PDB file of C-alpha atoms in Angstrom:
ATOM      1  CA  ASP H  17      -1.765  20.443   0.653  1.00 64.00           C
ATOM      2  CA  ALA H  18       1.490  18.561   0.601  1.00 82.00           C
ATOM      3  CA  GLY H  19       1.214  14.819   0.682  1.00 93.00           C
ATOM      4  CA  VAL H  20       3.415  12.440   2.602  1.00 96.00           C
ATOM      5  CA  ILE H  21       7.039  13.392   2.086  1.00 96.00           C
ATOM      6  CA  GLN H  22       9.836  10.849   2.126  1.00 97.00           C
ATOM      7  CA  SER H  23      13.564  11.307   1.866  1.00 97.00           C
ATOM      8  CA  PRO H  24      15.785  10.316   0.300  1.00 97.00           C
ATOM      9  CA  ARG H  25      14.015   9.014  -2.798  1.00 96.00           C
ATOM     10  CA  HIS H  26      16.920   6.757  -3.632  1.00 97.00           C
ATOM     11  CA  GLU H  27      19.635   5.383  -1.408  1.00 97.00           C
ATOM     12  CA  VAL H  28      22.549   3.209  -2.397  1.00 98.00           C
ATOM     13  CA  THR H  29      24.768   1.939   0.352  1.00 97.00           C
ATOM     14  CA  GLU H  30      27.165  -0.833   1.122  1.00 97.00           C
ATOM     15  CA  MET H  31      26.501  -3.799   3.325  1.00 97.00           C
ATOM     16  CA  GLY H  32      27.143  -3.031   6.963  1.00 97.00           C
ATOM     17  CA  GLN H  33      26.381   0.659   6.714  1.00 97.00           C
ATOM     18  CA  GLU H  34      23.648   2.400   8.669  1.00 97.00           C
ATOM     19  CA  VAL H  35      20.675   3.638   6.669  1.00 98.00           C
ATOM     20  CA  THR H  36      18.095   6.167   7.844  1.00 98.00           C
ATOM     21  CA  LEU H  37      14.871   6.772   5.973  1.00 98.00           C
ATOM     22  CA  ARG H  38      12.738   9.786   6.781  1.00 98.00           C
ATOM     23  CA  CYS H  39       9.063  10.553   6.588  1.00 98.00           C
ATOM     24  CA  LYS H  40       6.887  13.589   7.122  1.00 98.00           C
ATOM     25  CA  PRO H  41       3.204  12.637   7.332  1.00 97.00           C
ATOM     26  CA  ILE H  42       0.312  14.757   6.182  1.00 96.00           C
ATOM     27  CA  SER H  43      -0.397  17.498   8.692  1.00 95.00           C
ATOM     28  CA  GLY H  44      -3.215  16.522  11.029  1.00 94.00           C
ATOM     29  CA  HIS H  45      -2.834  12.790  10.495  1.00 95.00           C
ATOM     30  CA  ASN H  46      -2.375  10.890  13.719  1.00 93.00           C
ATOM     31  CA  SER H  47      -1.329   7.492  12.375  1.00 94.00           C
ATOM     32  CA  LEU H  48       1.803   6.668  10.449  1.00 96.00           C
ATOM     33  CA  PHE H  49       2.826   3.435   8.773  1.00 96.00           C
ATOM     34  CA  TRP H  50       6.075   2.056   7.381  1.00 97.00           C
ATOM     35  CA  TYR H  51       5.815  -0.535   4.605  1.00 96.00           C
ATOM     36  CA  ARG H  52       8.370  -2.497   2.636  1.00 96.00           C
ATOM     37  CA  GLN H  53       7.692  -3.556  -0.954  1.00 93.00           C
ATOM     38  CA  THR H  54       9.602  -6.330  -2.691  1.00 92.00           C
ATOM     39  CA  MET H  55       8.863  -8.494  -5.689  1.00 87.00           C
ATOM     40  CA  MET H  56       8.927 -11.626  -3.591  1.00 87.00           C
ATOM     41  CA  ARG H  57       6.852 -10.533  -0.613  1.00 87.00           C
ATOM     42  CA  GLY H  58       4.760  -7.682  -1.976  1.00 88.00           C
ATOM     43  CA  LEU H  59       3.724  -4.904   0.391  1.00 91.00           C
ATOM     44  CA  GLU H  60       4.458  -5.646   4.033  1.00 91.00           C
ATOM     45  CA  LEU H  61       3.526  -3.522   7.023  1.00 92.00           C
ATOM     46  CA  LEU H  62       6.597  -3.093   9.196  1.00 95.00           C
ATOM     47  CA  ILE H  63       5.318  -0.877  11.987  1.00 95.00           C
ATOM     48  CA  TYR H  64       2.653   1.635  12.703  1.00 92.00           C
ATOM     49  CA  PHE H  65       2.354   4.536  15.103  1.00 95.00           C
ATOM     50  CA  ASN H  66      -0.706   6.196  16.534  1.00 93.00           C
ATOM     51  CA  ASN H  67      -0.280   9.581  18.172  1.00 94.00           C
ATOM     52  CA  ASN H  68       3.505   9.088  17.961  1.00 95.00           C
ATOM     53  CA  VAL H  69       3.364   5.828  19.925  1.00 95.00           C
ATOM     54  CA  PRO H  70       4.357   2.530  18.284  1.00 94.00           C
ATOM     55  CA  ILE H  71       1.276   0.315  18.297  1.00 91.00           C
ATOM     56  CA  ASP H  72       2.392  -2.743  16.393  1.00 90.00           C
ATOM     57  CA  ASP H  73       5.945  -3.523  15.334  1.00 92.00           C
ATOM     58  CA  SER H  74       5.397  -7.221  14.701  1.00 90.00           C
ATOM     59  CA  GLY H  75       6.276  -6.718  11.045  1.00 91.00           C
ATOM     60  CA  MET H  76       9.760  -5.434  11.748  1.00 94.00           C
ATOM     61  CA  PRO H  77      11.942  -8.196  10.340  1.00 88.00           C
ATOM     62  CA  GLU H  78      14.669  -8.204  12.964  1.00 86.00           C
ATOM     63  CA  ASP H  79      16.540  -6.149  15.509  1.00 92.00           C
ATOM     64  CA  ARG H  80      18.539  -4.427  12.822  1.00 96.00           C
ATOM     65  CA  PHE H  81      15.406  -2.421  12.054  1.00 97.00           C
ATOM     66  CA  SER H  82      14.178   0.350  14.324  1.00 97.00           C
ATOM     67  CA  ALA H  83      11.652   3.142  13.924  1.00 97.00           C
ATOM     68  CA  LYS H  84      10.957   6.305  15.844  1.00 97.00           C
ATOM     69  CA  MET H  85       8.395   9.052  15.784  1.00 97.00           C
ATOM     70  CA  PRO H  86       9.646  11.861  18.007  1.00 97.00           C
ATOM     71  CA  ASN H  87       6.772  14.168  17.075  1.00 95.00           C
ATOM     72  CA  ALA H  88       3.650  14.285  14.957  1.00 95.00           C
ATOM     73  CA  SER H  89       5.441  15.563  11.880  1.00 95.00           C
ATOM     74  CA  PHE H  90       8.463  13.290  11.605  1.00 96.00           C
ATOM     75  CA  SER H  91       9.401   9.637  11.652  1.00 98.00           C
ATOM     76  CA  THR H  92      12.516   7.650  10.851  1.00 98.00           C
ATOM     77  CA  LEU H  93      13.176   4.058   9.908  1.00 98.00           C
ATOM     78  CA  LYS H  94      16.723   2.956  10.592  1.00 98.00           C
ATOM     79  CA  ILE H  95      18.540  -0.159   9.450  1.00 97.00           C
ATOM     80  CA  GLN H  96      21.809  -0.923  11.177  1.00 97.00           C
ATOM     81  CA  PRO H  97      23.733  -2.766   9.869  1.00 96.00           C
ATOM     82  CA  SER H  98      22.209  -2.998   6.408  1.00 97.00           C
ATOM     83  CA  GLU H  99      22.304  -6.178   4.335  1.00 97.00           C
ATOM     84  CA  PRO H 100      21.711  -6.828   0.618  1.00 97.00           C
ATOM     85  CA  ARG H 101      18.396  -8.542   1.404  1.00 95.00           C
ATOM     86  CA  ASP H 102      17.120  -5.240   2.786  1.00 97.00           C
ATOM     87  CA  SER H 103      17.052  -3.854  -0.747  1.00 97.00           C
ATOM     88  CA  ALA H 104      13.464  -2.814  -1.400  1.00 97.00           C
ATOM     89  CA  VAL H 105      11.183   0.172  -1.743  1.00 95.00           C
ATOM     90  CA  TYR H 106      10.145   1.540   1.631  1.00 97.00           C
ATOM     91  CA  PHE H 107       6.892   3.440   1.848  1.00 96.00           C
ATOM     92  CA  CYS H 108       5.581   5.674   4.531  1.00 97.00           C
ATOM     93  CA  ALA H 109       1.838   6.245   4.777  1.00 96.00           C
ATOM     94  CA  SER H 110      -0.354   8.271   7.070  1.00 96.00           C
ATOM     95  CA  THR H 111      -4.006   8.651   7.933  1.00 94.00           C
ATOM     96  CA  ASN H 112      -6.323  10.514  10.252  1.00 91.00           C
ATOM     97  CA  ARG H 113      -8.508   7.430  10.448  1.00 85.00           C
ATOM     98  CA  GLU H 114      -7.985   3.860  11.554  1.00 82.00           C
ATOM     99  CA  LEU H 115      -5.418   1.415  10.202  1.00 80.00           C
ATOM    100  CA  TRP H 116      -8.132  -0.440   8.325  1.00 81.00           C
ATOM    101  CA  ASP H 117      -9.318   2.713   6.560  1.00 85.00           C
ATOM    102  CA  THR H 118      -7.832   4.821   3.764  1.00 90.00           C
ATOM    103  CA  GLN H 119      -4.090   5.382   3.916  1.00 93.00           C
ATOM    104  CA  TYR H 120      -2.132   8.058   2.085  1.00 94.00           C
ATOM    105  CA  PHE H 121       1.204   6.944   0.743  1.00 95.00           C
ATOM    106  CA  GLY H 122       4.426   8.772   0.121  1.00 96.00           C
ATOM    107  CA  PRO H 123       6.449   8.254  -3.068  1.00 94.00           C
ATOM    108  CA  GLY H 124       8.757   5.747  -1.400  1.00 96.00           C
ATOM    109  CA  THR H 125      12.485   5.359  -0.902  1.00 97.00           C
ATOM    110  CA  ARG H 126      14.238   2.865  -3.133  1.00 96.00           C
ATOM    111  CA  LEU H 127      17.035   1.304  -1.090  1.00 98.00           C
ATOM    112  CA  THR H 128      19.828  -0.667  -2.685  1.00 98.00           C
ATOM    113  CA  VAL H 129      22.343  -2.377  -0.421  1.00 98.00           C
ATOM    114  CA  LEU H 130      25.423  -3.594  -2.267  1.00 97.00           C
TER     115      LEU H 130
ATOM    116  CA  ALA P  22      -6.714 -12.880   9.784  1.00 77.00           C
ATOM    117  CA  GLN P  23      -8.082 -11.669   6.503  1.00 80.00           C
ATOM    118  CA  SER P  24      -6.352 -12.335   3.188  1.00 88.00           C
ATOM    119  CA  VAL P  25      -6.481 -10.976  -0.334  1.00 93.00           C
ATOM    120  CA  THR P  26      -5.823 -12.739  -3.616  1.00 94.00           C
ATOM    121  CA  GLN P  27      -5.255 -11.080  -6.938  1.00 96.00           C
ATOM    122  CA  PRO P  28      -5.122 -14.009  -9.356  1.00 95.00           C
ATOM    123  CA  ASP P  29      -3.591 -12.107 -12.255  1.00 95.00           C
ATOM    124  CA  ILE P  30       0.008 -10.980 -11.901  1.00 94.00           C
ATOM    125  CA  HIS P  31       0.098  -9.215 -15.255  1.00 97.00           C
ATOM    126  CA  ILE P  32      -2.603  -8.174 -17.705  1.00 97.00           C
ATOM    127  CA  THR P  33      -2.203  -6.593 -21.130  1.00 97.00           C
ATOM    128  CA  VAL P  34      -5.078  -4.785 -22.828  1.00 97.00           C
ATOM    129  CA  SER P  35      -5.348  -2.602 -25.877  1.00 97.00           C
ATOM    130  CA  GLU P  36      -6.070   1.063 -25.495  1.00 97.00           C
ATOM    131  CA  GLY P  37      -9.797   1.625 -25.663  1.00 97.00           C
ATOM    132  CA  ALA P  38     -10.632  -1.902 -24.581  1.00 98.00           C
ATOM    133  CA  SER P  39     -12.486  -2.727 -21.399  1.00 97.00           C
ATOM    134  CA  LEU P  40     -10.679  -3.865 -18.278  1.00 97.00           C
ATOM    135  CA  GLU P  41     -11.498  -6.076 -15.344  1.00 98.00           C
ATOM    136  CA  LEU P  42      -9.031  -6.805 -12.559  1.00 98.00           C
ATOM    137  CA  ARG P  43      -9.938  -9.553 -10.151  1.00 98.00           C
ATOM    138  CA  CYS P  44      -9.756  -9.502  -6.393  1.00 97.00           C
ATOM    139  CA  ASN P  45     -10.898 -12.173  -3.960  1.00 96.00           C
ATOM    140  CA  TYR P  46     -10.795 -11.858  -0.217  1.00 94.00           C
ATOM    141  CA  SER P  47     -11.192 -14.032   2.808  1.00 91.00           C
ATOM    142  CA  TYR P  48     -12.596 -12.565   5.992  1.00 87.00           C
ATOM    143  CA  GLY P  49     -15.203 -13.737   8.461  1.00 80.00           C
ATOM    144  CA  ALA P  50     -16.807 -10.376   9.126  1.00 82.00           C
ATOM    145  CA  THR P  51     -17.794  -7.385   7.031  1.00 82.00           C
ATOM    146  CA  PRO P  52     -14.771  -6.360   4.992  1.00 87.00           C
ATOM    147  CA  TYR P  53     -13.704  -2.882   4.100  1.00 93.00           C
ATOM    148  CA  LEU P  54     -12.430  -3.082   0.535  1.00 95.00           C
ATOM    149  CA  PHE P  55     -10.063  -0.841  -1.359  1.00 96.00           C
ATOM    150  CA  TRP P  56      -8.396  -0.496  -4.720  1.00 97.00           C
ATOM    151  CA  TYR P  57      -5.144   1.458  -4.987  1.00 97.00           C
ATOM    152  CA  VAL P  58      -3.083   2.314  -8.039  1.00 97.00           C
ATOM    153  CA  GLN P  59       0.687   2.662  -8.119  1.00 94.00           C
ATOM    154  CA  SER P  60       2.200   4.457 -11.086  1.00 93.00           C
ATOM    155  CA  PRO P  61       5.892   3.878 -11.797  1.00 88.00           C
ATOM    156  CA  GLY P  62       8.072   5.544  -9.185  1.00 85.00           C
ATOM    157  CA  GLN P  63       5.070   6.672  -7.162  1.00 88.00           C
ATOM    158  CA  GLY P  64       3.321   5.671  -3.988  1.00 90.00           C
ATOM    159  CA  LEU P  65      -0.084   4.043  -3.841  1.00 94.00           C
ATOM    160  CA  GLN P  66      -3.097   6.234  -4.550  1.00 95.00           C
ATOM    161  CA  LEU P  67      -6.639   5.336  -3.546  1.00 95.00           C
ATOM    162  CA  LEU P  68      -8.942   4.662  -6.510  1.00 97.00           C
ATOM    163  CA  LEU P  69     -12.062   3.713  -4.585  1.00 96.00           C
ATOM    164  CA  LYS P  70     -13.325   1.996  -1.490  1.00 95.00           C
ATOM    165  CA  TYR P  71     -16.340   0.064  -0.269  1.00 94.00           C
ATOM    166  CA  PHE P  72     -17.589   0.127   3.293  1.00 91.00           C
ATOM    167  CA  SER P  73     -21.326  -0.444   2.989  1.00 87.00           C
ATOM    168  CA  GLY P  74     -24.386   0.443   0.930  1.00 88.00           C
ATOM    169  CA  ASP P  75     -24.496   0.262  -2.847  1.00 90.00           C
ATOM    170  CA  THR P  76     -22.291  -2.620  -3.932  1.00 92.00           C
ATOM    171  CA  LEU P  77     -21.233  -0.815  -7.107  1.00 96.00           C
ATOM    172  CA  VAL P  78     -18.688   1.811  -6.189  1.00 96.00           C
ATOM    173  CA  GLN P  79     -17.474   4.614  -8.413  1.00 97.00           C
ATOM    174  CA  GLY P  80     -13.923   5.873  -8.113  1.00 96.00           C
ATOM    175  CA  ILE P  81     -11.538   8.298  -9.673  1.00 95.00           C
ATOM    176  CA  LYS P  82     -10.225   8.128 -13.233  1.00 94.00           C
ATOM    177  CA  GLY P  83     -13.360   6.386 -14.482  1.00 96.00           C
ATOM    178  CA  PHE P  84     -12.897   3.202 -12.459  1.00 97.00           C
ATOM    179  CA  GLU P  85     -15.622   1.288 -10.693  1.00 98.00           C
ATOM    180  CA  ALA P  86     -15.709  -1.850  -8.584  1.00 98.00           C
ATOM    181  CA  GLU P  87     -18.456  -4.215  -7.565  1.00 97.00           C
ATOM    182  CA  PHE P  88     -18.639  -5.991  -4.219  1.00 95.00           C
ATOM    183  CA  LYS P  89     -20.113  -9.475  -4.472  1.00 95.00           C
ATOM    184  CA  ARG P  90     -20.431 -11.023  -1.049  1.00 92.00           C
ATOM    185  CA  SER P  91     -21.516 -14.418  -2.391  1.00 92.00           C
ATOM    186  CA  GLN P  92     -18.312 -14.652  -4.410  1.00 94.00           C
ATOM    187  CA  SER P  93     -16.047 -12.873  -1.902  1.00 94.00           C
ATOM    188  CA  SER P  94     -14.946 -10.656  -4.733  1.00 96.00           C
ATOM    189  CA  PHE P  95     -14.329  -6.993  -5.369  1.00 97.00           C
ATOM    190  CA  ASN P  96     -13.371  -6.705  -9.045  1.00 98.00           C
ATOM    191  CA  LEU P  97     -12.198  -3.458 -10.578  1.00 98.00           C
ATOM    192  CA  ARG P  98     -13.512  -2.384 -13.970  1.00 98.00           C
ATOM    193  CA  LYS P  99     -13.073   0.341 -16.513  1.00 98.00           C
ATOM    194  CA  PRO P 100     -15.051   0.466 -19.775  1.00 97.00           C
ATOM    195  CA  SER P 101     -12.289   2.009 -21.899  1.00 97.00           C
ATOM    196  CA  VAL P 102      -8.638   1.930 -20.915  1.00 98.00           C
ATOM    197  CA  HIS P 103      -6.276   4.807 -21.616  1.00 96.00           C
ATOM    198  CA  TRP P 104      -2.516   4.505 -22.034  1.00 96.00           C
ATOM    199  CA  SER P 105      -2.067   6.463 -18.803  1.00 95.00           C
ATOM    200  CA  ASP P 106      -3.797   3.657 -16.883  1.00 97.00           C
ATOM    201  CA  ALA P 107      -0.683   1.505 -17.223  1.00 97.00           C
ATOM    202  CA  ALA P 108       0.331   0.913 -13.612  1.00 97.00           C
ATOM    203  CA  GLU P 109       0.166  -1.614 -10.807  1.00 96.00           C
ATOM    204  CA  TYR P 110      -3.134  -2.103  -9.064  1.00 97.00           C
ATOM    205  CA  PHE P 111      -3.545  -3.318  -5.519  1.00 96.00           C
ATOM    206  CA  CYS P 112      -6.633  -4.639  -3.815  1.00 96.00           C
ATOM    207  CA  ALA P 113      -6.741  -4.346  -0.031  1.00 95.00           C
ATOM    208  CA  VAL P 114      -8.970  -5.580   2.761  1.00 93.00           C
ATOM    209  CA  GLY P 115      -9.403  -3.712   6.006  1.00 90.00           C
ATOM    210  CA  ALA P 116     -10.543  -5.645   9.035  1.00 85.00           C
ATOM    211  CA  ARG P 117     -12.088  -3.452  11.674  1.00 81.00           C
ATOM    212  CA  LEU P 118     -12.346  -6.204  14.259  1.00 77.00           C
ATOM    213  CA  ASN P 119      -8.692  -7.159  13.876  1.00 76.00           C
ATOM    214  CA  ASN P 120      -7.535  -3.569  13.358  1.00 79.00           C
ATOM    215  CA  ASP P 121      -5.629  -4.830  10.350  1.00 84.00           C
ATOM    216  CA  MET P 122      -5.130  -4.073   6.680  1.00 88.00           C
ATOM    217  CA  ARG P 123      -3.859  -6.539   4.094  1.00 90.00           C
ATOM    218  CA  PHE P 124      -2.805  -5.816   0.548  1.00 92.00           C
ATOM    219  CA  GLY P 125      -2.899  -8.174  -2.391  1.00 93.00           C
ATOM    220  CA  ALA P 126       0.218  -8.932  -4.395  1.00 92.00           C
ATOM    221  CA  GLY P 127      -0.819  -6.546  -7.132  1.00 94.00           C
ATOM    222  CA  THR P 128      -1.703  -6.785 -10.828  1.00 97.00           C
ATOM    223  CA  ARG P 129       0.497  -5.038 -13.329  1.00 96.00           C
ATOM    224  CA  LEU P 130      -1.452  -3.527 -16.226  1.00 97.00           C
ATOM    225  CA  THR P 131       0.179  -2.945 -19.596  1.00 97.00           C
ATOM    226  CA  VAL P 132      -1.729  -0.942 -22.211  1.00 97.00           C
ATOM    227  CA  LYS P 133      -0.966  -1.609 -25.870  1.00 96.00           C
ATOM    228  CA  PRO P 134      -1.361   1.250 -28.341  1.00 91.00           C
TER     229      PRO P 134
END
């Protein structure tokens, strides 16, 4: 079975540009998570969805960040406008269990904002 | 809320040597404990988890971890390290009551030939 799929794997953009990260969870999983990983702050949960509904977005750093899950097989994380401090690796994870149980991670998108 | 501490940022061991990675947690109720491994350029992969029962848990790739409630610890061990074990290792605590999951800062493992 395919794991969690993320695209693009690498993204380089300039400050002020819009960035869209994409995620396809494992088929049959009903929860999806977006994480951000940086050296300074480690792995941070940004938002998670259950059955396509956002449950907790308290980790979203500011209004420039938004996430959607229009259906069970696709989610996007958008940053508009992007800033250099948004540079990080963004992971998507999914599970068919609860948030506090095993999560299955995608390979990540490395975002560089110049 | 629960918290996780991995005291060692970076550990270097020789190939064939034993390994122990430390993890301490803070949580008022029964924790659900996990170890994940992140190879370079990859996402996190579950090594093992502890929910209840036997406090010594076996995982993939020859890893094991022991839950010690009295010490609030869940240390990861491997008797003989292989070069392919070089990676970053994350401890995590799941809190059922809070519906929350927290990851430690990670320990980077370097394996010397």
